[in-house]
mmCIF file of C-alpha atoms in Angstrom:
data_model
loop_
_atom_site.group_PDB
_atom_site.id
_atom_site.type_symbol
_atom_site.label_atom_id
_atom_site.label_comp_id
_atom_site.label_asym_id
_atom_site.label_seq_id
_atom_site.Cartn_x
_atom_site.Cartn_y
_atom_site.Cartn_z
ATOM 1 C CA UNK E 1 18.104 3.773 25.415
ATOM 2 C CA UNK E 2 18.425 2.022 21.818
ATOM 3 C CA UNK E 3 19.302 4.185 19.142
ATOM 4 C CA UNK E 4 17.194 3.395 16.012
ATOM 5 C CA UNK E 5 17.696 4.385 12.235
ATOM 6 C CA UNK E 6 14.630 4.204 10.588
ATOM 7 C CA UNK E 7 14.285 3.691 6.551
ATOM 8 C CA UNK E 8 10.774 4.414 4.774
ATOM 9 C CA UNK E 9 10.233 6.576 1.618
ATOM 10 C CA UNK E 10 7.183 7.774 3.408
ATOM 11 C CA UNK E 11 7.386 10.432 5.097
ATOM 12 C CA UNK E 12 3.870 9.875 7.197
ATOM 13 C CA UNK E 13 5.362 6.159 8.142
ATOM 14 C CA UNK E 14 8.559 7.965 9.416
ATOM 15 C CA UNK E 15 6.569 10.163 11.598
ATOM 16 C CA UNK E 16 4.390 7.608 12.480
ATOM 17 C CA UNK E 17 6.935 5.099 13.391
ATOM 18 C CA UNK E 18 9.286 7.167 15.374
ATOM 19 C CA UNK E 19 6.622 8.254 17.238
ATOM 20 C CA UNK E 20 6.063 4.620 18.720
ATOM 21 C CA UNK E 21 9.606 4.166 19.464
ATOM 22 C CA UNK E 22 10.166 6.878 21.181
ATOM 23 C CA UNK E 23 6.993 6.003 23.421
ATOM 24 C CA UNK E 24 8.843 2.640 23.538
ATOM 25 C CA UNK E 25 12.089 4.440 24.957
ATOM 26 C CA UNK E 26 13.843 4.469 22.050
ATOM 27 C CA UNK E 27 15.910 7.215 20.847
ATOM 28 C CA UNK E 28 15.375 7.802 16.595
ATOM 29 C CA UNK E 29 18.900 8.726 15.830
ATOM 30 C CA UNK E 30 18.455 9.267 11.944
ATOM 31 C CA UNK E 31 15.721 8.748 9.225
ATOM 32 C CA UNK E 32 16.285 8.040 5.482
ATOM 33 C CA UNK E 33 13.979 7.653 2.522
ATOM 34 C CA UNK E 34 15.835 5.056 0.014
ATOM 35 C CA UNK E 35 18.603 2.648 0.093
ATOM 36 C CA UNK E 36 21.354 4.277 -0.773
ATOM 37 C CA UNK E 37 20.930 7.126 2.355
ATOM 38 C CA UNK E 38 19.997 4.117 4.528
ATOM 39 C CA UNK E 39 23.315 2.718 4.083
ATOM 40 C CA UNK E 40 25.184 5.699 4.602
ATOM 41 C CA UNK E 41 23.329 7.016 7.664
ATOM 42 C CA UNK E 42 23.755 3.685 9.127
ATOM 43 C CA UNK E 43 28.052 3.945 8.630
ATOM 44 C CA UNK E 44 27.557 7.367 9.897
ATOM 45 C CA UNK E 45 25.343 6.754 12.650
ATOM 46 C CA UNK E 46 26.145 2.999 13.948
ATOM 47 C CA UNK E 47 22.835 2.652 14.902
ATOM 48 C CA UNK E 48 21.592 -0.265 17.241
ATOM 49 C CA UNK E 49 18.434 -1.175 15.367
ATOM 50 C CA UNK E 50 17.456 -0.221 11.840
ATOM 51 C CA UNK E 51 14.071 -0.345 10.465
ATOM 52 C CA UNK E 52 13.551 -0.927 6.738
ATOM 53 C CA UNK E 53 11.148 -0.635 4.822
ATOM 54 C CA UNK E 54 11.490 -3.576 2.392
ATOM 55 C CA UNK E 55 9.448 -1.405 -1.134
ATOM 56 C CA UNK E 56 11.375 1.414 -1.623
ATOM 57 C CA UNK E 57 11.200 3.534 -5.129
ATOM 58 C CA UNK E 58 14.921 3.347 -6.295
ATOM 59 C CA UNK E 59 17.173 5.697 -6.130
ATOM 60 C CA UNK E 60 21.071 5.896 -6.407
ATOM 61 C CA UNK E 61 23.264 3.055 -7.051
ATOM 62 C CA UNK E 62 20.730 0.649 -4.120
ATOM 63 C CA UNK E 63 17.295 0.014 -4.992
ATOM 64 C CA UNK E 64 15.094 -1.199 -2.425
ATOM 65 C CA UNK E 65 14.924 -2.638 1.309
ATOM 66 C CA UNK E 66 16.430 -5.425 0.402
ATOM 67 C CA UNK E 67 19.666 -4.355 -1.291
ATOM 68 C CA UNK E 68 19.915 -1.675 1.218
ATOM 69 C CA UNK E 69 19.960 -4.795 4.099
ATOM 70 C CA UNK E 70 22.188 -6.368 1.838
ATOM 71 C CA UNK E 71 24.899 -3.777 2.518
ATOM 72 C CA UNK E 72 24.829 -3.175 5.713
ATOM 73 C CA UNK E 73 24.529 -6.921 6.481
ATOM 74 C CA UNK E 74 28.489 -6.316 4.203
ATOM 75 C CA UNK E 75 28.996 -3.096 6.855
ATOM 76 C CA UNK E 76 28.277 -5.066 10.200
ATOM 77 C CA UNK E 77 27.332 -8.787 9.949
ATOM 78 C CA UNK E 78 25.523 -8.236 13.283
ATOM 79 C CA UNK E 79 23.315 -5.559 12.427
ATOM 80 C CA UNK E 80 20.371 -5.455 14.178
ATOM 81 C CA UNK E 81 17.638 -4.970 10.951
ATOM 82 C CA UNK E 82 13.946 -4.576 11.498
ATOM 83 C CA UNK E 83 12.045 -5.232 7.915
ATOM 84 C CA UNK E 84 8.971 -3.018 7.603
ATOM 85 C CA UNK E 85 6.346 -4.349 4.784
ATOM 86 C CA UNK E 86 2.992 -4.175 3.934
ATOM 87 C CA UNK E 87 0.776 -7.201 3.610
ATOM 88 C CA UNK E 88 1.231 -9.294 1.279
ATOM 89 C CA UNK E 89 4.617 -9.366 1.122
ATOM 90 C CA UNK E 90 5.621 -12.581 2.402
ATOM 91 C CA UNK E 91 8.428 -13.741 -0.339
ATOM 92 C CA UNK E 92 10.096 -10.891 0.183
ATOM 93 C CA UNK E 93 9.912 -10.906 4.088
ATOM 94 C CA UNK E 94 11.595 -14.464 3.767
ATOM 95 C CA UNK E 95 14.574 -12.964 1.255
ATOM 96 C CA UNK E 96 15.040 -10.389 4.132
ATOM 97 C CA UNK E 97 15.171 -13.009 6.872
ATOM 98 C CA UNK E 98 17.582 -15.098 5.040
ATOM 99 C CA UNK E 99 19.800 -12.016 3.921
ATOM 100 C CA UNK E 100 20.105 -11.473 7.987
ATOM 101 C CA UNK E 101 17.150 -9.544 9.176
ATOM 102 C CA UNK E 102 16.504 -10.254 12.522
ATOM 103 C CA UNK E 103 12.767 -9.846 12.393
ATOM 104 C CA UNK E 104 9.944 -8.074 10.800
ATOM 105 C CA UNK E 105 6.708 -5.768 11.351
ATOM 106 C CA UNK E 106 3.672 -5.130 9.216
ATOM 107 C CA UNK E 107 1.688 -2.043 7.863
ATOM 108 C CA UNK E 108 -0.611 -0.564 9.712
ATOM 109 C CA UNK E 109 1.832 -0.477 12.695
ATOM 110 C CA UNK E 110 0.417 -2.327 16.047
ATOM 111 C CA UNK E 111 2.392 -0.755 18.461
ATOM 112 C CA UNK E 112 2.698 -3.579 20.782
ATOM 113 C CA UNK E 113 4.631 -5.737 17.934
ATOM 114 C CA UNK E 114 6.895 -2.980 17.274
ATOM 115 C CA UNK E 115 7.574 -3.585 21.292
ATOM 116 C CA UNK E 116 8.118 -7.068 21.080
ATOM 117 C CA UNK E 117 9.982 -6.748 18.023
ATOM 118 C CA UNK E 118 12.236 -3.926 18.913
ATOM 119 C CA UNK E 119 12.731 -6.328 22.635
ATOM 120 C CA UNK E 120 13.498 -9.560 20.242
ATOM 121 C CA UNK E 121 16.325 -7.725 18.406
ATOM 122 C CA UNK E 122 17.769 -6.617 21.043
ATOM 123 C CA UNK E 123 18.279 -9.103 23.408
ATOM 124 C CA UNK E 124 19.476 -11.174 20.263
ATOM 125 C CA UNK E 125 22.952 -9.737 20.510
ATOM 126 C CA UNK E 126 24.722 -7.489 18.247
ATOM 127 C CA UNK M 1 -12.973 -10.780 -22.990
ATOM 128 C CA UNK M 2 -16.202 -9.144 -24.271
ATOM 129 C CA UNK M 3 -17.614 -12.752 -23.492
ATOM 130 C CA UNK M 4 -17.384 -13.030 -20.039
ATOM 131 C CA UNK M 5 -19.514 -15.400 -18.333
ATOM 132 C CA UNK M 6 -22.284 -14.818 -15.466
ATOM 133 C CA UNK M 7 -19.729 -17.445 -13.503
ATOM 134 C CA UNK M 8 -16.120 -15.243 -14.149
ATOM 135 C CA UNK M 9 -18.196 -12.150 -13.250
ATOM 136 C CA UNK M 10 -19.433 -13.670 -10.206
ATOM 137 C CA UNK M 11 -15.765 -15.086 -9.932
ATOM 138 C CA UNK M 12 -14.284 -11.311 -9.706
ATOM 139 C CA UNK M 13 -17.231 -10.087 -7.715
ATOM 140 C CA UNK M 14 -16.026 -12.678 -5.217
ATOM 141 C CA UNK M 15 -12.539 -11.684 -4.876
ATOM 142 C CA UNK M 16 -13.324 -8.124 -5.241
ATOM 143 C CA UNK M 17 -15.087 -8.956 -1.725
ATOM 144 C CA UNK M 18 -12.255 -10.737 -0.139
ATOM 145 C CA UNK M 19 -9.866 -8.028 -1.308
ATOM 146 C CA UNK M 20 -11.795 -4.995 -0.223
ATOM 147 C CA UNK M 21 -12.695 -6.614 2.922
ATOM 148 C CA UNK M 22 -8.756 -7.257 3.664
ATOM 149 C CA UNK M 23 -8.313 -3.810 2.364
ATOM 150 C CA UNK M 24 -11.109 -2.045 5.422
ATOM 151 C CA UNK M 25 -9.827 -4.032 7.935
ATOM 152 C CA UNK M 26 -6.077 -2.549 7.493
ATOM 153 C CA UNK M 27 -7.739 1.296 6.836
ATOM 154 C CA UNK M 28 -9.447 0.783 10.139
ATOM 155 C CA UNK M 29 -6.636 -0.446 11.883
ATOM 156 C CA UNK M 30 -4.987 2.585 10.485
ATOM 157 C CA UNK M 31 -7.531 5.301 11.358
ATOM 158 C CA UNK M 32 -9.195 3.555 14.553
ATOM 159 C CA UNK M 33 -11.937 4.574 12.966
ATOM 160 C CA UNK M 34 -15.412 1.649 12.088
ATOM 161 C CA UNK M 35 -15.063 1.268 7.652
ATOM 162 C CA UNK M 36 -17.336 -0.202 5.521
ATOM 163 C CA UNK M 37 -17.349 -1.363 2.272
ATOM 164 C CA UNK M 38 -19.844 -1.481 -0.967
ATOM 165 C CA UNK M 39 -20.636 -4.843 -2.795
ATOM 166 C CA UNK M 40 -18.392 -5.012 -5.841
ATOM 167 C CA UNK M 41 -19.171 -3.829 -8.992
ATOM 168 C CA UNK M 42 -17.725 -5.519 -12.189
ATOM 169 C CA UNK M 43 -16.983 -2.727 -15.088
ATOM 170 C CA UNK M 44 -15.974 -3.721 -18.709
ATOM 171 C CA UNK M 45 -14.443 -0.272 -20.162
ATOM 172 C CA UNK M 46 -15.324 1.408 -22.402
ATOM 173 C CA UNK M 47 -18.380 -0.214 -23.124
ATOM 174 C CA UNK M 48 -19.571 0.896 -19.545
ATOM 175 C CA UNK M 49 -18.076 3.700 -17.470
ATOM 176 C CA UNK M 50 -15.852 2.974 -14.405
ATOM 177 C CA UNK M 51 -16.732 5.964 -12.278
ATOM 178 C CA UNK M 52 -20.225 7.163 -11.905
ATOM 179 C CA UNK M 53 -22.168 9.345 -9.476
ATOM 180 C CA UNK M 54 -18.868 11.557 -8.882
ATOM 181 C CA UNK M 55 -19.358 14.448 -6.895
ATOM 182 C CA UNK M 56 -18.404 18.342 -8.236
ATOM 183 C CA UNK M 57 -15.519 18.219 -6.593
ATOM 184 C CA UNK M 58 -11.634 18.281 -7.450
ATOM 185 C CA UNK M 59 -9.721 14.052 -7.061
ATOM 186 C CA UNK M 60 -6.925 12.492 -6.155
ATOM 187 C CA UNK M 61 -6.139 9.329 -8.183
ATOM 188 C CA UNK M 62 -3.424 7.271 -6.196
ATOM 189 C CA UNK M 63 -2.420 4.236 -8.438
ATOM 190 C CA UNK M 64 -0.024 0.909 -8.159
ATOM 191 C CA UNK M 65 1.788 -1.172 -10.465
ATOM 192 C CA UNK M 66 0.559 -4.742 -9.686
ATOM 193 C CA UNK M 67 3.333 -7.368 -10.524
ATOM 194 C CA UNK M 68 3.993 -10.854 -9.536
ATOM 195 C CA UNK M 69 1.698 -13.908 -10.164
ATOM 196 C CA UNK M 70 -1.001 -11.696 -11.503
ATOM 197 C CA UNK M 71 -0.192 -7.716 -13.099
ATOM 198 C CA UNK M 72 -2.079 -4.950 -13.712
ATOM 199 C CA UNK M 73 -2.946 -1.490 -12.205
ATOM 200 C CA UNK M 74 -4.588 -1.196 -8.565
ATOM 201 C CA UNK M 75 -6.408 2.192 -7.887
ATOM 202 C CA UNK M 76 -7.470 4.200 -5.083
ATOM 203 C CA UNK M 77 -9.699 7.011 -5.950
ATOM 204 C CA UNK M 78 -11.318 10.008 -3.833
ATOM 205 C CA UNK M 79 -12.069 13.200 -3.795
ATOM 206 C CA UNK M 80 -10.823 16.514 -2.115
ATOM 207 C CA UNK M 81 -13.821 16.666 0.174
ATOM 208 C CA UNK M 82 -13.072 12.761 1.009
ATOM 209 C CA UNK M 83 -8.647 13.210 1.349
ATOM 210 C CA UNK M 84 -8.981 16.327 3.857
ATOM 211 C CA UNK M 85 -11.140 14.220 6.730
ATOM 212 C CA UNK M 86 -9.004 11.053 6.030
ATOM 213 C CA UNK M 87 -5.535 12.840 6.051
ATOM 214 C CA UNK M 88 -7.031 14.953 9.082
ATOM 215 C CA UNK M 89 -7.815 11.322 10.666
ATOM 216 C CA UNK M 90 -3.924 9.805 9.576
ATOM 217 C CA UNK M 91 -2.041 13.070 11.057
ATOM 218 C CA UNK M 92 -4.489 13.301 13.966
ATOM 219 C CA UNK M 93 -4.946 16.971 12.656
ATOM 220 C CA UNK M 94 -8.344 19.349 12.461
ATOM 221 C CA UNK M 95 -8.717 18.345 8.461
ATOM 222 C CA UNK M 96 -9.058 22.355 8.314
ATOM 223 C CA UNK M 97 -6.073 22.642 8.799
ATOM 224 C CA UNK M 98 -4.194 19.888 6.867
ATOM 225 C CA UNK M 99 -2.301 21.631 3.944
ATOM 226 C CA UNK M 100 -3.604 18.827 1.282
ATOM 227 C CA UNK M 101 -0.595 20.596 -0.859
ATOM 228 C CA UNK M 102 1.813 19.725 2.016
ATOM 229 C CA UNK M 103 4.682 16.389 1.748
ATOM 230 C CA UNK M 104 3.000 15.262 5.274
ATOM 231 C CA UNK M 105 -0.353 15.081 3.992
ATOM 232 C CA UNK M 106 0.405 13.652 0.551
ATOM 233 C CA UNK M 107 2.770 10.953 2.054
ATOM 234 C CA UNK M 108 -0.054 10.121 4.321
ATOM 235 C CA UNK M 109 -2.796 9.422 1.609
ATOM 236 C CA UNK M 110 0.007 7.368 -0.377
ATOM 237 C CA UNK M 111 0.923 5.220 2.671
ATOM 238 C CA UNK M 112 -3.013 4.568 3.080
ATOM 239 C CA UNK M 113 -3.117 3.970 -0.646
ATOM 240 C CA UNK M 114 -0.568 1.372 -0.337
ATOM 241 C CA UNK M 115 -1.347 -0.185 2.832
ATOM 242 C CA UNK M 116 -5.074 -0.920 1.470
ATOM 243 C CA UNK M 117 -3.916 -2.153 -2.107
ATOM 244 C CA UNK M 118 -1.094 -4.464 -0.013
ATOM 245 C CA UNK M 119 -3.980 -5.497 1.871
ATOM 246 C CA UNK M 120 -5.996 -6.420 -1.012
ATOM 247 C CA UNK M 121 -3.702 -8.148 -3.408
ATOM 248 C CA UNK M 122 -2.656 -10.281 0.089
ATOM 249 C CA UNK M 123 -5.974 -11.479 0.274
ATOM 250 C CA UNK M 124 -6.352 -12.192 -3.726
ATOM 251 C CA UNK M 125 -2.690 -14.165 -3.363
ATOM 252 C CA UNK M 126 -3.886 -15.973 -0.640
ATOM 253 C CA UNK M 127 -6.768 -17.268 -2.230
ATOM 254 C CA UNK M 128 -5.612 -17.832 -6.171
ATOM 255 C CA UNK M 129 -1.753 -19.138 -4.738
ATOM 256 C CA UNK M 130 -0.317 -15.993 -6.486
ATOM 257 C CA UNK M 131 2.431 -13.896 -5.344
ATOM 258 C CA UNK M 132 1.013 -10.564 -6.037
ATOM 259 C CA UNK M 133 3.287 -7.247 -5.569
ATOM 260 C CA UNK M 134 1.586 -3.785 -5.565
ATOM 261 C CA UNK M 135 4.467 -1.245 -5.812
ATOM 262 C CA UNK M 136 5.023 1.837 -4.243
ATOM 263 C CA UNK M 137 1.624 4.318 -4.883
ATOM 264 C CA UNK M 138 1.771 7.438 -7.364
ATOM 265 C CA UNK M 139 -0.540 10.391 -6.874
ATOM 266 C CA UNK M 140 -2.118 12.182 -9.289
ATOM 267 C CA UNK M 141 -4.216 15.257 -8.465
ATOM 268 C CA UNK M 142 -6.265 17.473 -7.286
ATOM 269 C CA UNK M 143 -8.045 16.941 -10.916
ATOM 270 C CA UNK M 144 -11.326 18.004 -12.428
ATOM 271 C CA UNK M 145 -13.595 15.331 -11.843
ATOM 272 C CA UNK M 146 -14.601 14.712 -15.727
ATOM 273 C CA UNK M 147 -10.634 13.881 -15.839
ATOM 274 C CA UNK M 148 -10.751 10.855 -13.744
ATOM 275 C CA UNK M 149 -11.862 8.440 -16.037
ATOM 276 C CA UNK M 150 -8.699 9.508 -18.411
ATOM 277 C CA UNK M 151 -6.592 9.019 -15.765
ATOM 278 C CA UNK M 152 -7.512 5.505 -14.886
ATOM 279 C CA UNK M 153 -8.297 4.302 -18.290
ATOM 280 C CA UNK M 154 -5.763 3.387 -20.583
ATOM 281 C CA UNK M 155 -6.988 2.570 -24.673
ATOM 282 C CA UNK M 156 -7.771 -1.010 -24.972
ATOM 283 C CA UNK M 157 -8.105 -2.668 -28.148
ATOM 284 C CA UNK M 158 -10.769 -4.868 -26.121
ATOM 285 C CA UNK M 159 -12.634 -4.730 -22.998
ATOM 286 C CA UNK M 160 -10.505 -4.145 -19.512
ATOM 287 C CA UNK M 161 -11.993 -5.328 -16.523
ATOM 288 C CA UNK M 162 -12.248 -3.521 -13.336
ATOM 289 C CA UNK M 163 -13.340 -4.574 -10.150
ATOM 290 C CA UNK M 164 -14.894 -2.058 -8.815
ATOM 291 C CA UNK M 165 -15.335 -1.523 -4.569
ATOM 292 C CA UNK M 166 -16.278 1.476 -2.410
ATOM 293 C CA UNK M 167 -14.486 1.982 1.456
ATOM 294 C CA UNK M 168 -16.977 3.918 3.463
ATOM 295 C CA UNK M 169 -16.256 6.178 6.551
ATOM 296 C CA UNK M 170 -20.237 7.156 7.740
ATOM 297 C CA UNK M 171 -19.188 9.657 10.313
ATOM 298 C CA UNK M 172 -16.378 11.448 8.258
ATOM 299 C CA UNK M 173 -18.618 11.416 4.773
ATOM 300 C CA UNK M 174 -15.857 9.254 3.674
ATOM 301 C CA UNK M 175 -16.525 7.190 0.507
ATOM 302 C CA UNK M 176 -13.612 6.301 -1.663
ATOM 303 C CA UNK M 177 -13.539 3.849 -4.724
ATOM 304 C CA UNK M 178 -11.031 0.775 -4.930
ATOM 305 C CA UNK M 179 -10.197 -0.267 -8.420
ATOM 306 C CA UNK M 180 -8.598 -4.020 -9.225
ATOM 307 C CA UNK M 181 -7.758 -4.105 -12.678
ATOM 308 C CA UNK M 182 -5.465 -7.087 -13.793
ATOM 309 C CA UNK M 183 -4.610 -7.271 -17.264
ATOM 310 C CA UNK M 184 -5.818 -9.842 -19.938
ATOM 311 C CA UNK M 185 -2.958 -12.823 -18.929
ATOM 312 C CA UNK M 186 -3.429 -11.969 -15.495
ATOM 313 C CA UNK M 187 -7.608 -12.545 -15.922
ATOM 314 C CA UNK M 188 -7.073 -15.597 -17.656
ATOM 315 C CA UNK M 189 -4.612 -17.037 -15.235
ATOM 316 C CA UNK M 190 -6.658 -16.494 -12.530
ATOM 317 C CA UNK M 191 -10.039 -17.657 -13.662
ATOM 318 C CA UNK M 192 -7.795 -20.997 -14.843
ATOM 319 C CA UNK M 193 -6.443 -21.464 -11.424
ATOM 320 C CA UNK M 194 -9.849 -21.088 -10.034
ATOM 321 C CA UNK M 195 -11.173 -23.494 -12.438
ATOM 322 C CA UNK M 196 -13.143 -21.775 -14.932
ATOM 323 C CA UNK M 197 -10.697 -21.728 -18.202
ATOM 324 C CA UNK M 198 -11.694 -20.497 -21.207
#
């Protein structure tokens, strides 16, 4: 069963979220709501997928998503990262995918890409 | 911009369209639920009012900082009797007994916020070649309803434009108001790259 962090300042898309996965057989291990508790949960937790969402409000010392991927990408160059946006967001989907993300899903959640996503991370090693 | 053309107007009518049409497809996605959407009005403030015909009722203003290719404020406006029934729909809760107070609810109605003014700036970036950003949705309310204006209305020196569209619900009574409101640079850049400069 693959343990998941998952990162969103909303608390709804949390819910929402870890609801799929678990229907997906995956076990949410920890949840966080900015960048800065993302990357700590994740050296606490050693999770085997994170989700994150890339537009976060900042707070602490890392701002959004993508300086949140940043570090862990620094904690575990083969971190499996899932980056969670909103339409629209295409630029910053790309930064994420070249910073190491290993794949991305969009707002409002289709639960059968959050399958095929969470199934294309991890068979991509780790 | 007191002297905007019958083309520009017809111009922002058009992409208030596309956007709000993007932005019903997502809320349906999101609430499985059939959503409309009005024709788009076009509102020059203040010499015309933004809001009209609002009900006696308490609102929540949700609002976005646009940024990016084009900038501005992005609004999503509805009222008590409107958030309960959608929040209800979001949480799959009896909207009786959502606690519209609660963090659950209120993150819901932000995440919807965002999710239809993502939606909407997507489709106005796809079409105008802008990279258009709406940031992370503050909520203000509930609020009398002769506040509302106030709190979507800044004090121009001249005329701001909003682009005015209405999401509809039929069978929840739903009927909130999506506001596009790019800023003067933002206006001209677009009706430039659209081929109607000044």
């Amino acid at each position: 069963m693959p343990r998941v962090l998952i990162v969103d300042d909303s608390l709804f898309m949390r819910k929402i979220l870890g609801d799929i996965l678990s229907r997906e057989g995956a076990q949410v291990v920890g949840e966080a709501d900015n960048g800065q508790s993302a990357v700590d949960k994740f050296r606490e937790l050693k999770p085997d997928v994170v989700t994150l969402d890339i537009v976060m409000p900042k707070t602490g010392e890392i701002g959004g998503g993508i300086a949140a991927l940043r570090e862990i990408m620094k904690l575990d160059p083969k971190a499996r990262v899932i980056m969670v946006s909103a339409m629209g967001q295409h630029a910053l989907v790309v930064e994420a995918i070249q910073a190491g993300a290993r794949d991305f899903i969009v707002k409002p959640f289709q639960q059968a890409r959050i399958a095929q996503a969470l199934k294309k991370v991890l068979l991509s090693g780790g | 911009m007191k002297n905007i053309s019958f083309l520009k107007l017809d111009l922002l009518r058009e992409l208030g369209s596309i956007g709000a049409g993007h932005a019903a497809t997502s809320l349906s996605e999101l609430a499985n639920t059939q959503v409309d959407m009005s024709v788009p009005e076009i509102r020059l403030y203040p010499s015309q009012r933004i809001m009209d015909r609002l009900k006696d009722e308490e609102y929540f203003v949700l609002r976005s900082r646009l940024e990016g290719g084009i900038s501005g404020m992005g609004y999503l406006v509805l009222s008590l009797g409107e958030a309960r029934p959608l929040a209800g729909l979001l949480l799959g809760a009896d909207p009786a007994s959502v606690d519209m107070d609660g963090d659950m609810a209120q993150s819901a109605l932000k995440e919807a916020a965002n999710i239809l003014l993502s939606s909407y700036m997507s489709a106005l970036g796809d079409l105008t070649g802008f990279t258009v950003l709406a940031d992370v949705p503050a909520m203000d309310g509930p609020i009398n309803k002769n506040d509302v204006e106030k709190h979507i209305s800044d004090a121009p020196a001249d005329d701001i434009v909003y682009v005015k569209s209405n999401l509809t619900i039929k069978r929840l009574g739903f009927d909130a108001a999506l506001l596009f409101v790019p800023d003067q640079k933002s206006l001209r850049a677009i009706f430039a790259k659209l081929g109607l400069p000044e």
